[in-house]
Amino acid sequence: PDRAVRTDQVDAELRRLREAVDSVVGDLRDLGQRVLKRAGPEESRIFDAQILMAQDEDFLASVETLIRNNKLSAETAYEFKALELRNQWSGAARLRERLADLHAIQLRMLNQLMGRSGPEPWSVPDEHVIIVAHELSPGLTVQLDREHVVGLVSEEGTRTAHAAILAHSLGIPAVMGAVGALAEIPSGTILLLDGQSGTIVLDPTRGELEEAKTQVSRRHRLELQLEAVVDAPAVTPSGRPIQLMGNVDLPEEIEPAVRMGAQGVGLLRTEFLLTGRATLPTENEQAEYFRRIASAFPGHPVIIRSFDLGGDKFPVAFKTSAEANPFLGWRSIRVCLDEPEVFRPQVRAILRAAADRDVQLMLPLVTLVEEVEQARAIVQEEADALWKDGVRAARSVPVGVMMETPAAVLIADHLAEVSDFFSVGTNDLTQYTMAVDRGNARLADRFTPLHPSIVRQLHQLVAIGRAANIPVSVCGEMASEALSAVLLLGLGYQCLSVSPPTLPLVKWVIRTVPEPAARQAAESALQARSAEEVSEALRSVVGEYIDVRLLDPQSALPGRRRVATLPPGTAAP
């Protein structure tokens, strides 16, 4: 169809747009029902999210405005706006994995508007195959027959992308983010995939195949053990309790965190409330969301991180000039303190949610004592204002610091004087300590929280927290890695906040490895000269109680570096 339309055709284009939305939503509901039967209710909600995306009124209104003002056909206007949104989301780290969902909806809408058949179905040979694709969508994944499709490789996406989650639920191993796979893997190649370690072996040897079969058996036994500990308490073999909390990025992660036994939320990221929106979220919207989270974890704390804006996470609703070095620029607590119209409504929302729940505020990227003092003053001002206005809210909330810079660690004793708690963000702490961009693939081998400089800072923070009588936890990805969790316990940490899917594994390790062994590993790590020595010390000590090949993905398969998954139903996503 032509890109431009006549003035008298505009209303018809608007109707075509809405009719296409209704048709696409109907198709997505049908797919959701198929997934409900094949995988379960949690996985079917993936399509609920896509339906909400397809029905987004702000987005559709922008398409309609483009049709009216520019006399464009519905498909042309929709494509322009979808591409614009993809560009916005590509710059937001936490929304990149949603791009596959957005792209799937875009294809469905354009196919519907242009009268083409949909993006499915797939034609799969009557033999066992591994599908290698540039990008996988949940809609495509659910159509696959697991009797014939025994593995998936996608150049785009992450292990937490909807397509990967759905594939795992269907028992189909999926390897995401395998850059260059289409060019490197010719059709007909025999592959060995290990999704847990993220590796692909082309044309594996007989020895590699035998080792993979043994690893499948080991992991199957581990899965049975993990199922048994989901409802068990997080205690060491000697009976000391460890608080295991969950990290929550998005609303759909609440239910898995509860189901996996999280004892509250140690890191509630709030950036999704801003990213991709044309306007800032209201105080009421935020208060309602924070109450929802707190209600899901009665009797447990929920630690809300204030907007961690900047770097790669400035939303559409927030206009700012480009910076030459954004990760060392105007971001996180600096933005919050400089932009009260962004920070104060969030503080008020937190205070309202904390009226009858244990809700706490955490400040990201603190480097100055004054930043904490200013934030605390704002919290008190807003609490007083709410009280005067007769609004039901807490008179105060605990305010803590996310320790993620060497500067914060070096002045931790002073920060402890103005903070109610510390929580270590090992991702940025590693990035800033090692001067390594954690998103730079060329430097991936240098980005490790097991470097002695990080281990020593972690040890220092525990000691300072103990002396100041304030709790110190770890909420970075390091806590979600089983071997690293043993190191943290050995260093003296009693609270870890981890990604919901890894809660059972971390809990099992806590219940299995004796505290003296963990302390021995930590003592060796503190004397180590390199990350390799730290890793070896951990494997040596933990290996006396657990097969470390189950915990350390890098030791899963010998030989060449790769990307991956196991036979159906046996691998982690």
Coordinates of C-alpha atoms in Angstrom, one line a residue:
P1 CA 0.0 0.0 0.0
D2 CA 1.0 3.6 -0.5
R3 CA 2.7 5.4 2.3
A4 CA 0.5 8.5 1.9
V5 CA -3.3 8.6 2.0
R6 CA -5.9 11.3 1.0
T7 CA -7.5 13.4 3.7
D8 CA -10.8 11.6 3.2
Q9 CA -9.0 8.2 3.9
V10 CA -7.6 9.2 7.3
D11 CA -10.6 8.0 9.3
A12 CA -10.5 4.6 7.5
E13 CA -6.8 4.3 8.3
L14 CA -7.6 5.0 12.0
R15 CA -10.2 2.2 11.9
R16 CA -7.8 -0.2 10.2
L17 CA -5.3 0.5 13.0
R18 CA -7.7 -0.3 15.7
E19 CA -9.1 -3.4 13.9
A20 CA -5.5 -4.7 13.5
V21 CA -4.9 -4.2 17.2
D22 CA -8.0 -6.2 18.0
S23 CA -6.9 -9.0 15.7
V24 CA -3.4 -9.2 17.0
V25 CA -4.7 -9.2 20.6
G26 CA -7.0 -12.1 19.7
D27 CA -4.0 -14.0 18.3
L28 CA -1.9 -13.3 21.4
R29 CA -4.7 -14.5 23.6
D30 CA -4.9 -17.7 21.6
L31 CA -1.2 -18.2 22.0
G32 CA -1.5 -17.5 25.7
Q33 CA -4.0 -20.3 26.1
R34 CA -1.8 -22.7 24.2
V35 CA 1.1 -21.9 26.5
L36 CA -1.2 -22.2 29.5
K37 CA -1.8 -25.8 28.5
R38 CA 1.8 -26.6 27.5
A39 CA 3.8 -24.8 30.1
G40 CA 1.7 -23.2 32.8
P41 CA 0.2 -20.0 34.1
E42 CA 3.4 -18.1 34.8
E43 CA 4.6 -18.6 31.2
S44 CA 1.3 -17.7 29.7
R45 CA 1.5 -14.3 31.4
I46 CA 4.3 -13.6 28.9
F47 CA 1.6 -13.0 26.4
D48 CA -0.4 -10.9 28.8
A49 CA 2.6 -8.6 28.8
Q50 CA 2.6 -8.6 25.0
I51 CA -1.1 -7.8 24.9
L52 CA -0.6 -4.8 27.2
M53 CA 2.2 -3.7 24.9
A54 CA 0.0 -4.0 21.8
Q55 CA -2.9 -2.1 23.5
D56 CA -0.7 0.7 25.0
E57 CA -2.9 3.8 24.5
D58 CA 0.0 6.3 24.6
F59 CA 1.8 4.5 21.8
L60 CA -1.4 4.0 19.7
A61 CA -2.3 7.7 20.2
S62 CA 1.1 8.7 18.9
V63 CA 0.5 6.5 15.8
E64 CA -3.0 8.0 15.3
T65 CA -1.5 11.6 15.5
L66 CA 1.1 10.7 12.9
I67 CA -1.7 9.3 10.6
R68 CA -3.8 12.5 11.0
N69 CA -1.0 15.1 10.8
N70 CA 1.1 13.5 8.1
K71 CA -1.7 11.7 6.1
L72 CA 0.2 8.4 6.4
S73 CA -1.1 4.9 6.0
A74 CA -1.7 3.0 9.2
E75 CA 1.2 0.5 8.5
T76 CA 3.6 3.3 7.7
A77 CA 2.8 5.3 10.8
Y78 CA 2.9 2.2 13.0
E79 CA 6.3 1.2 11.6
F80 CA 7.7 4.7 12.1
K81 CA 6.6 4.8 15.8
A82 CA 7.7 1.2 16.5
L83 CA 11.1 1.9 15.1
E84 CA 11.3 5.1 17.2
L85 CA 10.4 3.1 20.3
R86 CA 12.9 0.4 19.5
N87 CA 15.6 3.0 19.3
Q88 CA 14.6 4.4 22.7
W89 CA 14.5 1.0 24.3
S90 CA 17.9 0.0 22.8
G91 CA 19.5 2.6 24.9
A92 CA 18.0 1.4 28.1
A93 CA 19.9 -1.6 29.5
R94 CA 16.9 -3.0 31.4
L95 CA 14.6 -2.9 28.4
R96 CA 16.8 -4.4 25.8
E97 CA 15.6 -7.9 26.5
R98 CA 12.0 -6.6 25.7
L99 CA 13.0 -5.7 22.2
A100 CA 12.2 -9.2 20.9
D101 CA 8.6 -8.8 22.3
L102 CA 8.3 -5.4 20.7
H103 CA 9.6 -6.7 17.4
A104 CA 7.2 -9.6 17.5
I105 CA 4.2 -7.3 18.0
Q106 CA 5.5 -5.0 15.3
L107 CA 5.6 -7.9 12.8
R108 CA 2.2 -9.0 13.8
M109 CA 0.7 -5.6 13.3
L110 CA 2.4 -4.9 10.0
N111 CA 1.4 -8.3 8.7
Q112 CA -2.2 -7.7 9.7
L113 CA -2.3 -4.2 8.2
M114 CA -0.8 -5.4 5.0
G115 CA -2.9 -8.5 4.6
R116 CA 0.0 -10.9 4.9
S117 CA 0.1 -14.2 6.8
G118 CA 1.6 -14.0 10.4
P119 CA 5.2 -14.4 11.4
E120 CA 4.5 -18.1 12.2
P121 CA 4.3 -21.1 11.7
W122 CA 7.6 -22.8 11.5
S123 CA 8.5 -25.7 9.3
V124 CA 10.7 -28.2 11.1
P125 CA 12.1 -31.5 9.6
D126 CA 11.0 -34.8 11.1
E127 CA 14.3 -35.2 12.8
H128 CA 16.2 -33.9 15.8
V129 CA 17.4 -30.4 15.1
I130 CA 18.8 -27.3 16.8
I131 CA 17.4 -24.1 15.4
V132 CA 19.9 -21.2 15.0
A133 CA 18.2 -17.8 14.5
H134 CA 18.9 -14.1 14.6
E135 CA 16.1 -13.5 17.1
L136 CA 13.5 -15.6 18.8
S137 CA 10.1 -14.4 20.0
P138 CA 7.8 -16.2 22.4
G139 CA 5.2 -16.6 19.7
L140 CA 7.6 -18.5 17.5
T141 CA 9.0 -20.5 20.4
V142 CA 5.7 -21.8 21.6
Q143 CA 4.9 -23.3 18.1
L144 CA 8.0 -25.5 18.2
D145 CA 7.6 -29.3 18.6
R146 CA 9.9 -30.5 21.3
E147 CA 9.9 -34.0 19.8
H148 CA 12.0 -32.6 16.9
V149 CA 13.5 -29.3 18.2
V150 CA 16.0 -30.2 20.9
G151 CA 17.8 -26.8 21.1
L152 CA 17.7 -23.2 20.2
V153 CA 20.4 -20.7 19.5
S154 CA 19.6 -16.9 19.1
E155 CA 22.0 -14.1 18.3
E156 CA 19.8 -11.7 20.1
G157 CA 18.4 -11.7 23.6
T158 CA 19.5 -12.8 27.1
R159 CA 18.8 -15.9 29.3
T160 CA 16.0 -13.8 31.0
A161 CA 14.3 -12.9 27.7
H162 CA 10.7 -14.1 27.4
A163 CA 11.6 -16.5 24.5
A164 CA 14.4 -18.1 26.7
I165 CA 12.0 -18.4 29.7
L166 CA 9.3 -20.0 27.6
A167 CA 11.8 -22.4 25.8
H168 CA 13.1 -23.6 29.2
S169 CA 9.5 -24.2 30.5
L170 CA 8.8 -26.2 27.3
G171 CA 11.9 -28.3 27.9
I172 CA 13.8 -26.8 25.0
P173 CA 17.4 -25.7 25.7
A174 CA 17.9 -22.1 24.5
V175 CA 21.2 -20.2 24.1
M176 CA 20.7 -16.5 23.8
G177 CA 23.1 -13.7 22.8
A178 CA 25.3 -16.0 20.6
V179 CA 26.6 -13.2 18.4
G180 CA 27.7 -14.3 15.0
A181 CA 26.0 -17.8 15.3
L182 CA 24.3 -17.7 11.9
A183 CA 27.6 -17.0 10.1
E184 CA 29.7 -19.4 12.3
I185 CA 27.4 -22.4 12.3
P186 CA 26.6 -23.9 8.9
S187 CA 23.4 -25.8 8.4
G188 CA 23.9 -29.5 9.2
T189 CA 26.6 -28.9 11.8
I190 CA 26.5 -31.2 14.9
L191 CA 26.3 -29.1 18.0
L192 CA 26.8 -29.7 21.7
L193 CA 25.1 -27.0 23.8
D194 CA 25.2 -26.2 27.5
G195 CA 22.7 -23.5 28.4
Q196 CA 23.9 -23.3 32.0
S197 CA 27.4 -22.4 31.1
G198 CA 26.5 -20.5 27.9
T199 CA 28.7 -22.5 25.5
I200 CA 28.4 -24.1 22.1
V201 CA 30.7 -26.8 20.8
L202 CA 30.8 -27.4 17.1
D203 CA 31.4 -31.0 16.0
P204 CA 32.1 -32.3 19.5
T205 CA 34.4 -35.2 20.0
R206 CA 33.3 -38.5 21.5
G207 CA 34.9 -37.6 24.8
E208 CA 33.0 -34.3 24.9
L209 CA 29.8 -36.0 24.2
E210 CA 30.4 -38.5 27.0
E211 CA 31.3 -35.8 29.5
A212 CA 28.1 -33.9 28.5
K213 CA 26.0 -37.0 29.2
T214 CA 27.6 -37.3 32.6
Q215 CA 26.9 -33.6 33.3
V216 CA 23.3 -34.0 32.4
S217 CA 23.0 -36.8 35.0
R218 CA 24.7 -34.6 37.6
R219 CA 22.4 -31.7 37.0
H220 CA 19.3 -33.8 37.0
R221 CA 20.2 -35.0 40.5
L222 CA 20.9 -31.4 41.5
E223 CA 17.5 -30.2 40.3
L224 CA 15.9 -32.8 42.5
Q225 CA 17.9 -31.5 45.5
L226 CA 16.9 -27.9 44.7
E227 CA 13.2 -28.7 44.6
A228 CA 13.6 -30.1 48.1
V229 CA 15.1 -26.9 49.6
V230 CA 12.6 -24.3 48.1
D231 CA 10.5 -24.5 51.3
A232 CA 13.4 -25.2 53.7
P233 CA 14.9 -22.5 55.8
A234 CA 18.1 -20.8 54.7
V235 CA 20.4 -22.0 57.5
T236 CA 24.0 -23.2 57.5
P237 CA 24.8 -26.8 58.5
S238 CA 25.4 -25.5 62.1
G239 CA 21.9 -23.9 62.2
R240 CA 22.8 -20.2 61.7
P241 CA 20.1 -18.4 59.7
I242 CA 21.1 -16.5 56.6
Q243 CA 18.6 -14.0 55.2
L244 CA 18.0 -14.7 51.5
M245 CA 16.2 -11.9 49.8
G246 CA 15.3 -11.4 46.1
N247 CA 16.2 -8.8 43.6
V248 CA 13.2 -7.5 41.6
D249 CA 13.6 -5.5 38.4
L250 CA 10.1 -5.9 36.9
P251 CA 6.6 -6.6 38.3
E252 CA 6.5 -10.1 36.8
E253 CA 9.4 -11.1 39.0
I254 CA 7.4 -10.6 42.2
E255 CA 5.6 -14.0 42.0
P256 CA 8.7 -16.1 41.2
A257 CA 10.6 -14.4 44.1
V258 CA 7.7 -15.3 46.5
R259 CA 7.5 -18.8 45.1
M260 CA 11.2 -19.4 45.5
G261 CA 11.1 -18.4 49.1
A262 CA 12.6 -14.9 49.1
Q263 CA 12.7 -13.3 52.6
G264 CA 11.8 -9.9 51.3
V265 CA 13.3 -7.7 48.5
G266 CA 16.9 -6.6 49.0
L267 CA 16.9 -4.6 45.8
L268 CA 13.8 -3.2 44.1
R269 CA 14.9 -1.4 41.0
T270 CA 12.5 1.4 40.0
E271 CA 13.8 2.4 36.6
F272 CA 11.1 0.5 34.7
L273 CA 8.6 3.0 36.1
L274 CA 10.3 5.7 33.9
T275 CA 11.9 4.0 31.0
G276 CA 10.1 4.1 27.7
R277 CA 7.4 6.4 29.1
A278 CA 6.5 9.8 27.6
T279 CA 5.7 11.2 31.1
L280 CA 7.0 10.8 34.6
P281 CA 5.1 8.4 36.9
T282 CA 2.8 10.0 39.4
E283 CA 3.3 9.7 43.2
N284 CA 0.1 7.6 43.3
E285 CA 1.3 5.2 40.7
Q286 CA 4.6 4.6 42.5
A287 CA 2.9 4.3 45.9
E288 CA 0.5 1.7 44.6
Y289 CA 3.3 -0.3 43.1
F290 CA 5.4 -0.1 46.2
R291 CA 2.4 -1.3 48.3
R292 CA 1.9 -4.2 46.0
I293 CA 5.5 -5.3 46.4
A294 CA 5.4 -4.9 50.2
S295 CA 2.1 -6.8 50.4
A296 CA 3.6 -9.7 48.6
F297 CA 6.3 -10.1 51.3
P298 CA 4.4 -9.6 54.7
G299 CA 6.8 -9.6 57.6
H300 CA 9.8 -9.1 55.5
P301 CA 11.7 -5.9 54.4
V302 CA 11.4 -4.3 50.9
I303 CA 14.4 -2.1 50.0
I304 CA 13.6 0.3 47.3
R305 CA 16.5 1.8 45.3
S306 CA 15.8 5.4 44.3
F307 CA 15.8 6.1 40.6
D308 CA 19.2 4.9 39.3
L309 CA 19.2 7.2 36.2
G310 CA 22.1 8.1 34.0
G311 CA 24.7 6.1 32.1
D312 CA 22.6 4.1 29.7
K313 CA 19.3 4.6 31.6
F314 CA 17.9 8.0 30.9
P315 CA 14.2 7.6 30.0
V316 CA 12.3 9.3 27.2
A317 CA 10.4 11.3 29.8
F318 CA 13.6 12.8 31.1
K319 CA 15.4 15.2 28.8
T320 CA 19.2 15.6 29.3
S321 CA 22.2 16.5 27.1
A322 CA 24.6 13.8 26.0
E323 CA 27.7 13.3 28.1
A324 CA 31.1 12.2 26.8
N325 CA 31.5 9.7 29.7
P326 CA 28.0 9.0 31.1
F327 CA 29.1 6.3 33.6
L328 CA 31.3 8.9 35.3
G329 CA 28.8 11.7 34.8
W330 CA 25.4 13.0 36.0
R331 CA 23.7 9.9 37.2
S332 CA 22.0 8.1 40.1
I333 CA 21.9 10.0 43.4
R334 CA 23.3 13.1 41.7
V335 CA 20.3 13.2 39.4
C336 CA 17.8 12.6 42.3
L337 CA 19.3 15.4 44.4
D338 CA 19.5 17.9 41.5
E339 CA 15.9 17.1 40.2
P340 CA 13.5 17.3 43.1
E341 CA 10.5 16.9 40.9
V342 CA 11.7 13.4 40.1
F343 CA 13.0 12.4 43.6
R344 CA 10.5 14.0 46.0
P345 CA 7.4 12.2 44.6
Q346 CA 9.2 8.9 44.8
V347 CA 10.2 9.6 48.5
R348 CA 6.5 10.5 49.3
A349 CA 5.4 7.3 47.6
I350 CA 7.9 5.2 49.6
L351 CA 6.7 6.9 52.9
R352 CA 3.1 6.1 52.0
A353 CA 3.9 2.5 51.2
A354 CA 5.8 2.3 54.5
A355 CA 2.7 3.2 56.6
D356 CA 2.2 -0.3 57.8
R357 CA 5.0 -2.3 56.0
D358 CA 8.8 -2.6 56.4
V359 CA 9.8 -0.4 53.4
Q360 CA 13.3 1.1 53.2
L361 CA 15.1 3.5 50.9
M362 CA 18.5 2.8 49.3
L363 CA 20.6 5.5 47.6
P364 CA 22.7 4.4 44.6
L365 CA 26.2 5.5 43.6
V366 CA 26.9 7.5 46.8
T367 CA 30.4 9.0 46.9
L368 CA 29.8 11.8 49.5
V369 CA 28.5 11.9 53.0
E370 CA 26.7 15.1 52.1
E371 CA 24.6 13.2 49.5
V372 CA 23.2 10.9 52.2
E373 CA 22.6 13.9 54.5
Q374 CA 20.7 15.8 51.8
A375 CA 18.6 12.8 50.9
R376 CA 17.7 12.2 54.6
A377 CA 16.7 15.8 54.9
I378 CA 14.4 15.5 51.9
V379 CA 12.9 12.3 53.4
Q380 CA 12.2 14.1 56.7
E381 CA 10.7 17.1 54.9
E382 CA 8.3 15.0 52.9
A383 CA 7.4 12.9 55.9
D384 CA 6.5 16.1 57.8
A385 CA 4.5 17.5 54.8
L386 CA 2.5 14.2 54.5
W387 CA 1.7 14.3 58.2
K388 CA 0.6 17.9 58.1
D389 CA -1.6 17.1 55.1
G390 CA -3.2 14.2 57.0
V391 CA -1.9 11.6 54.5
R392 CA -1.4 8.1 55.8
A393 CA 2.3 7.6 55.7
A394 CA 5.3 6.5 57.8
R395 CA 7.0 9.3 59.9
S396 CA 10.3 8.0 58.6
V397 CA 11.9 5.1 56.8
P398 CA 15.4 3.5 57.1
V399 CA 17.8 5.1 54.6
G400 CA 20.8 3.1 53.4
V401 CA 23.6 3.3 50.9
M402 CA 24.3 1.1 48.0
M403 CA 28.0 0.7 48.2
E404 CA 29.3 0.6 44.7
T405 CA 32.3 2.9 44.4
P406 CA 35.8 2.7 45.9
A407 CA 35.1 6.2 47.3
A408 CA 32.2 4.9 49.3
V409 CA 34.2 2.0 50.6
L410 CA 37.1 4.2 51.7
I411 CA 34.8 6.5 53.7
A412 CA 32.4 3.7 54.8
D413 CA 33.1 4.6 58.5
H414 CA 31.8 8.1 57.9
L415 CA 28.9 6.9 55.7
A416 CA 27.9 4.5 58.5
E417 CA 27.3 7.5 60.8
V418 CA 24.5 8.7 58.6
S419 CA 23.2 5.4 57.2
D420 CA 20.9 2.8 58.5
F421 CA 22.3 0.0 56.4
F422 CA 24.8 -0.8 53.6
S423 CA 24.1 -3.0 50.6
V424 CA 27.0 -3.8 48.2
G425 CA 26.3 -3.5 44.5
T426 CA 29.2 -5.7 43.2
N427 CA 28.5 -5.0 39.6
D428 CA 29.4 -1.3 39.7
L429 CA 31.9 -1.7 42.5
T430 CA 33.8 -4.1 40.2
Q431 CA 33.4 -1.8 37.2
Y432 CA 34.7 1.3 39.0
T433 CA 37.4 -0.5 40.9
M434 CA 38.8 -2.3 37.9
A435 CA 38.2 0.5 35.4
V436 CA 36.4 -2.0 33.2
D437 CA 33.2 -1.2 31.3
R438 CA 31.1 -4.2 32.3
G439 CA 29.3 -4.0 28.9
N440 CA 32.6 -4.3 26.9
A441 CA 32.9 -7.8 25.5
R442 CA 36.6 -7.4 24.8
L443 CA 37.2 -6.9 28.5
A444 CA 34.8 -9.6 29.8
D445 CA 37.6 -11.7 31.2
R446 CA 38.8 -8.7 33.3
F447 CA 35.4 -8.0 34.8
T448 CA 35.2 -10.3 37.8
P449 CA 34.2 -9.6 41.4
L450 CA 36.6 -12.3 42.5
H451 CA 39.6 -9.9 42.0
P452 CA 41.5 -9.5 45.2
S453 CA 40.7 -5.8 45.3
I454 CA 37.0 -6.5 45.4
V455 CA 37.4 -9.3 48.0
R456 CA 39.3 -7.0 50.3
Q457 CA 36.7 -4.2 50.0
L458 CA 33.9 -6.6 50.7
H459 CA 35.8 -7.7 53.8
Q460 CA 36.4 -4.2 54.9
L461 CA 32.7 -3.3 54.6
V462 CA 31.6 -6.2 56.8
A463 CA 34.0 -5.1 59.5
I464 CA 32.9 -1.4 59.3
G465 CA 29.2 -2.4 59.4
R466 CA 29.8 -4.6 62.5
A467 CA 31.7 -1.8 64.3
A468 CA 28.9 0.7 63.5
N469 CA 26.2 -1.9 64.3
I470 CA 24.4 -1.5 61.0
P471 CA 23.5 -4.4 58.7
V472 CA 25.6 -5.0 55.5
S473 CA 24.3 -7.2 52.7
V474 CA 25.2 -7.9 49.1
C475 CA 22.7 -7.3 46.3
G476 CA 24.9 -7.5 43.2
E477 CA 25.1 -10.4 40.8
M478 CA 28.0 -11.8 42.8
A479 CA 25.5 -13.0 45.5
S480 CA 23.5 -14.9 42.9
E481 CA 26.6 -17.1 41.9
A482 CA 26.8 -20.1 44.1
L483 CA 30.6 -20.2 44.5
S484 CA 30.8 -16.5 45.2
A485 CA 28.0 -16.8 47.8
V486 CA 30.2 -19.2 49.7
L487 CA 32.9 -16.6 49.7
L488 CA 30.5 -13.9 51.0
L489 CA 29.4 -16.2 53.8
G490 CA 33.0 -16.8 54.7
L491 CA 33.7 -13.1 54.8
G492 CA 30.9 -12.7 57.3
Y493 CA 27.8 -11.6 55.3
Q494 CA 24.5 -12.8 56.8
C495 CA 22.2 -11.3 54.2
L496 CA 22.3 -11.9 50.4
S497 CA 19.8 -10.6 47.8
V498 CA 19.8 -12.7 44.7
S499 CA 17.9 -13.1 41.4
P500 CA 14.7 -15.2 42.1
P501 CA 15.7 -18.1 39.8
T502 CA 18.9 -18.7 41.7
L503 CA 17.4 -18.6 45.2
P504 CA 17.1 -22.5 45.5
L505 CA 20.7 -23.0 44.4
V506 CA 22.2 -20.4 46.7
K507 CA 20.0 -21.8 49.6
W508 CA 21.2 -25.3 48.9
V509 CA 24.8 -24.2 48.9
I510 CA 24.3 -22.3 52.2
R511 CA 22.7 -25.5 53.8
T512 CA 25.5 -27.7 52.4
V513 CA 28.9 -26.0 52.9
P514 CA 30.0 -25.7 56.6
E515 CA 30.8 -22.3 57.9
P516 CA 34.4 -23.2 58.9
A517 CA 35.0 -24.2 55.2
A518 CA 33.5 -21.0 54.0
R519 CA 35.7 -19.0 56.3
Q520 CA 38.8 -21.0 55.2
A521 CA 37.9 -20.1 51.5
A522 CA 37.6 -16.5 52.5
E523 CA 40.9 -16.4 54.3
S524 CA 42.6 -17.9 51.2
A525 CA 40.9 -15.4 49.0
L526 CA 42.1 -12.5 51.1
Q527 CA 45.7 -13.7 50.6
A528 CA 45.3 -14.4 46.9
R529 CA 47.1 -12.3 44.2
S530 CA 44.7 -12.8 41.4
A531 CA 41.0 -13.6 40.6
E532 CA 42.2 -17.0 39.3
E533 CA 43.7 -17.8 42.7
V534 CA 40.5 -16.7 44.5
S535 CA 38.5 -18.9 42.2
E536 CA 40.8 -21.9 42.7
A537 CA 40.7 -21.4 46.5
L538 CA 36.9 -21.5 46.4
R539 CA 36.7 -24.5 44.2
S540 CA 39.3 -26.4 46.3
V541 CA 37.4 -25.8 49.6
V542 CA 33.8 -26.1 48.3
G543 CA 34.8 -29.2 46.2
E544 CA 35.1 -31.2 49.4
Y545 CA 31.3 -30.9 49.9
I546 CA 29.8 -30.2 46.4
D547 CA 30.7 -31.1 42.9
V548 CA 31.9 -27.7 41.8
R549 CA 31.1 -28.5 38.2
L550 CA 27.5 -28.0 39.1
L551 CA 28.2 -24.5 40.5
D552 CA 30.9 -23.1 38.2
P553 CA 29.7 -23.0 34.6
Q554 CA 33.2 -22.5 33.3
S555 CA 34.2 -26.0 34.5
A556 CA 31.1 -27.7 32.9
L557 CA 32.8 -28.7 29.7
P558 CA 36.5 -29.0 28.9
G559 CA 38.2 -27.4 26.0
R560 CA 37.0 -24.8 23.5
R561 CA 35.1 -21.7 24.6
R562 CA 31.4 -21.7 23.6
V563 CA 27.7 -20.8 24.3
A564 CA 24.8 -23.2 25.4
T565 CA 22.2 -25.7 26.7
L566 CA 21.5 -29.4 27.6
P567 CA 19.0 -31.9 26.3
P568 CA 15.3 -31.1 26.9
G569 CA 14.1 -30.6 30.4
T570 CA 17.5 -30.8 32.1
A571 CA 19.1 -27.4 31.8
A572 CA 18.7 -24.1 33.5
P573 CA 17.5 -21.3 31.3

